[in-house]
Short mmCIF file of C-alpha atoms in Angstrom, two decimals:
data_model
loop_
_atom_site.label_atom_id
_atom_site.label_comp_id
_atom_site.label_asym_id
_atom_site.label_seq_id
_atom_site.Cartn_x
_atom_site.Cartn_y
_atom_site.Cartn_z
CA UNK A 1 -6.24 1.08 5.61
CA UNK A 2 -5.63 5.03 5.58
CA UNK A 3 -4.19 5.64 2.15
CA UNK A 4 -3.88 8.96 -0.09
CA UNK A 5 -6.58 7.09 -2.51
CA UNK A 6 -8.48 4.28 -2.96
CA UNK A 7 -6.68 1.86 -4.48
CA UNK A 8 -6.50 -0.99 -1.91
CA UNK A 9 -10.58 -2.15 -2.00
CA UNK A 10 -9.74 -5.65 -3.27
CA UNK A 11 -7.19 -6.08 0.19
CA UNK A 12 -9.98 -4.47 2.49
CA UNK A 13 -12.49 -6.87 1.03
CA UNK A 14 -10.29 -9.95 0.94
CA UNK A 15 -8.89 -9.45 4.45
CA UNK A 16 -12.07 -7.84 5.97
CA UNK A 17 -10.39 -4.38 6.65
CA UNK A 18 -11.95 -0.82 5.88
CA UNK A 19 -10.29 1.42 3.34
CA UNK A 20 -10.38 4.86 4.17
CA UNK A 21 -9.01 7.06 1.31
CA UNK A 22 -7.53 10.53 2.98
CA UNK A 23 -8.67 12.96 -0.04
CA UNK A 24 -10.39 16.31 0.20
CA UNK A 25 -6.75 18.47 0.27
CA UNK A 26 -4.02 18.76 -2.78
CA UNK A 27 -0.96 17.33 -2.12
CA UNK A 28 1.04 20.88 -3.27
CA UNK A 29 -0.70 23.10 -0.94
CA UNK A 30 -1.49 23.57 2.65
CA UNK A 31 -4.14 21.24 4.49
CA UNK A 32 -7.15 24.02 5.15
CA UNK A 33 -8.12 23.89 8.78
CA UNK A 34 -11.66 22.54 8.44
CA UNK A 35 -10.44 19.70 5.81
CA UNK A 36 -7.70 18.96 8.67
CA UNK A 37 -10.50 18.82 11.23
CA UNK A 38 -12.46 16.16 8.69
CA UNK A 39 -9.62 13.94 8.23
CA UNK A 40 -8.78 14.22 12.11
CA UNK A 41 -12.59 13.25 12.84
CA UNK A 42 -12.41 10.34 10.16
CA UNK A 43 -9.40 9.01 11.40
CA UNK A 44 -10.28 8.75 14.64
CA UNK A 45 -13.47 7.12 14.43
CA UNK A 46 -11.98 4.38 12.26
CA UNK A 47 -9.20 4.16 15.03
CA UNK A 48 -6.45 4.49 12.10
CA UNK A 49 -3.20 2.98 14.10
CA UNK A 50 -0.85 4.37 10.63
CA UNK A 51 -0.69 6.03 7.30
CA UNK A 52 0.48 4.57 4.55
CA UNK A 53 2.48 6.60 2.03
CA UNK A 54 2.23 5.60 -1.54
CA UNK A 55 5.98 7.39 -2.14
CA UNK A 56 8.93 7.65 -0.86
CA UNK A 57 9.19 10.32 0.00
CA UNK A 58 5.66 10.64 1.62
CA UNK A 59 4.05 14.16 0.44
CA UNK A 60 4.18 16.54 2.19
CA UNK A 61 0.33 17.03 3.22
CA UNK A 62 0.53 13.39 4.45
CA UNK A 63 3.26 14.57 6.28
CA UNK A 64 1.19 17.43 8.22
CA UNK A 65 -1.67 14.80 8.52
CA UNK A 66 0.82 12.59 10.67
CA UNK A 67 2.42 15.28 12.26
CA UNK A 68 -1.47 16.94 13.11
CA UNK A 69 -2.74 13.57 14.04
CA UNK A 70 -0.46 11.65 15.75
CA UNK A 71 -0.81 8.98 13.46
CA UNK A 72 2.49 8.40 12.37
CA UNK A 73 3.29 7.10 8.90
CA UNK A 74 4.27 3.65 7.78
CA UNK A 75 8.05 3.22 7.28
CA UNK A 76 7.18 1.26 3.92
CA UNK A 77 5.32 2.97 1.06
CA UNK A 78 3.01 1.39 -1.16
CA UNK A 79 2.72 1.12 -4.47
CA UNK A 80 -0.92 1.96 -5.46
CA UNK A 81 -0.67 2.25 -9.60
CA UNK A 82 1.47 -0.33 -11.45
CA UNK A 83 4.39 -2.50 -10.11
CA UNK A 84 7.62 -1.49 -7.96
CA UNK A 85 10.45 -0.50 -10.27
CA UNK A 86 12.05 -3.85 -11.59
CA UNK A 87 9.03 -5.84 -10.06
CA UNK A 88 6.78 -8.69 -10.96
CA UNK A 89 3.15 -8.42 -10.22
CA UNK A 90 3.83 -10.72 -7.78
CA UNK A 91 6.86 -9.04 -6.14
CA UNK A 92 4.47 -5.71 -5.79
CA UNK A 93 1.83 -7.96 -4.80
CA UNK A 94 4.07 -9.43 -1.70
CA UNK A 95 5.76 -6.35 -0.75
CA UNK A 96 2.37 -4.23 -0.30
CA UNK A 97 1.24 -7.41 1.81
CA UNK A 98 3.93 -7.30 3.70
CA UNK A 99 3.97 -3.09 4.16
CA UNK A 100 0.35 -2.97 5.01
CA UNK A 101 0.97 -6.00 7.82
CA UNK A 102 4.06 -4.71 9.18
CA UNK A 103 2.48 -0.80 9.47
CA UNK A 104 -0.72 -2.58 11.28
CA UNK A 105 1.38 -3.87 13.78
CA UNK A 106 1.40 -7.48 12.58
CA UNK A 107 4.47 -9.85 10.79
CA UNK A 108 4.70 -10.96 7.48
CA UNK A 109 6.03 -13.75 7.03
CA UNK A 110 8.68 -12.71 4.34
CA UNK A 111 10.19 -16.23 3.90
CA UNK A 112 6.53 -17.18 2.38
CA UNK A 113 6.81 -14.16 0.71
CA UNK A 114 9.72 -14.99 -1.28
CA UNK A 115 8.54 -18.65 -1.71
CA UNK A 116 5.52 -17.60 -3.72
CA UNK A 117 7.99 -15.07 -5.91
CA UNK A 118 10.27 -18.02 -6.70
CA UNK A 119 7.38 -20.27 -7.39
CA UNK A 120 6.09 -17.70 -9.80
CA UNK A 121 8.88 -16.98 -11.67
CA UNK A 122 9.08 -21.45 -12.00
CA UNK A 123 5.63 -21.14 -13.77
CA UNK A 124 6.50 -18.28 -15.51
CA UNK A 125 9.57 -19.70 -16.77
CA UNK A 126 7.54 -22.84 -17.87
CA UNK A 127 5.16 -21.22 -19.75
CA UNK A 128 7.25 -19.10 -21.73
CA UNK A 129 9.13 -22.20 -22.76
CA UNK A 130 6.72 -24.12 -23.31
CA UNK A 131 5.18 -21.26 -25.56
CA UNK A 132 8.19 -21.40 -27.45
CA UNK A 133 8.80 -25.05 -28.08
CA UNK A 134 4.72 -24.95 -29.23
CA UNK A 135 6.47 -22.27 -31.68
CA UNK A 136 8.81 -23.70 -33.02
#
């Protein structure tokens, strides 16, 4: 999982993946040609099949990474700190599952996806009434 950082360790030790964080270069100023070489190196010899932005936009280093590589970049970013904007845990949770199995060539099963959303926001529903009613 070729990200800008690491921030995906519990997914590469849950699903049995390595997690190869693409630092070593700014994301404001050119790639230097040796730290270029590096990455090219590293990617290779972990056989990275995509790069996943964590914005959308992707940056534009990760940009000249793709473009220098090959390696093209996932159409779906990630979100590395936090939650998507207007997002449950969960919600971020399911859409970085899904991102990270569509960009590695596989299919989520979005319908699951949305199943375990709905069933979260049923217990979280229940609990915060249940809170209250213990309130009151």
């Amino acid at each position: 999982l070729a990200t800008r950082h690491k921030a995906f360790g519990y997914y590469a030790h849950r699903y049995g993946f390595r997690e190869l964080a693409l630092q070593g270069f700014s994301t404001t100023e050119a790639i230097r040609p040796a730290v270029l070489a590096n990455l090219r190196r590293k990617l290779a010899e972990a056989n990275v099949v995509v790069l996943f932005p964590e914005q959308d936009p992707p940056g534009r280093s990760l940009q000249v990474i793709a473009q220098q590589t090959g390696i093209p970049l996932s159409p779906q970013h990630l979100i590395a700190d936090g939650l998507a904007a207007g997002q449950s845990t969960v919600e971020t949770f399911v859409g970085n599952t899904c991102a990270i199995t569509n960009g590695l060539q596989g299919q989520c099963d979005e319908a699951a996806g949305e199943a375990l959303v709905r069933r979260w926001g049923m217990l979280a529903d229940h609990t915060h009434s249940t809170a209250a009613a213990a309130a009151s």
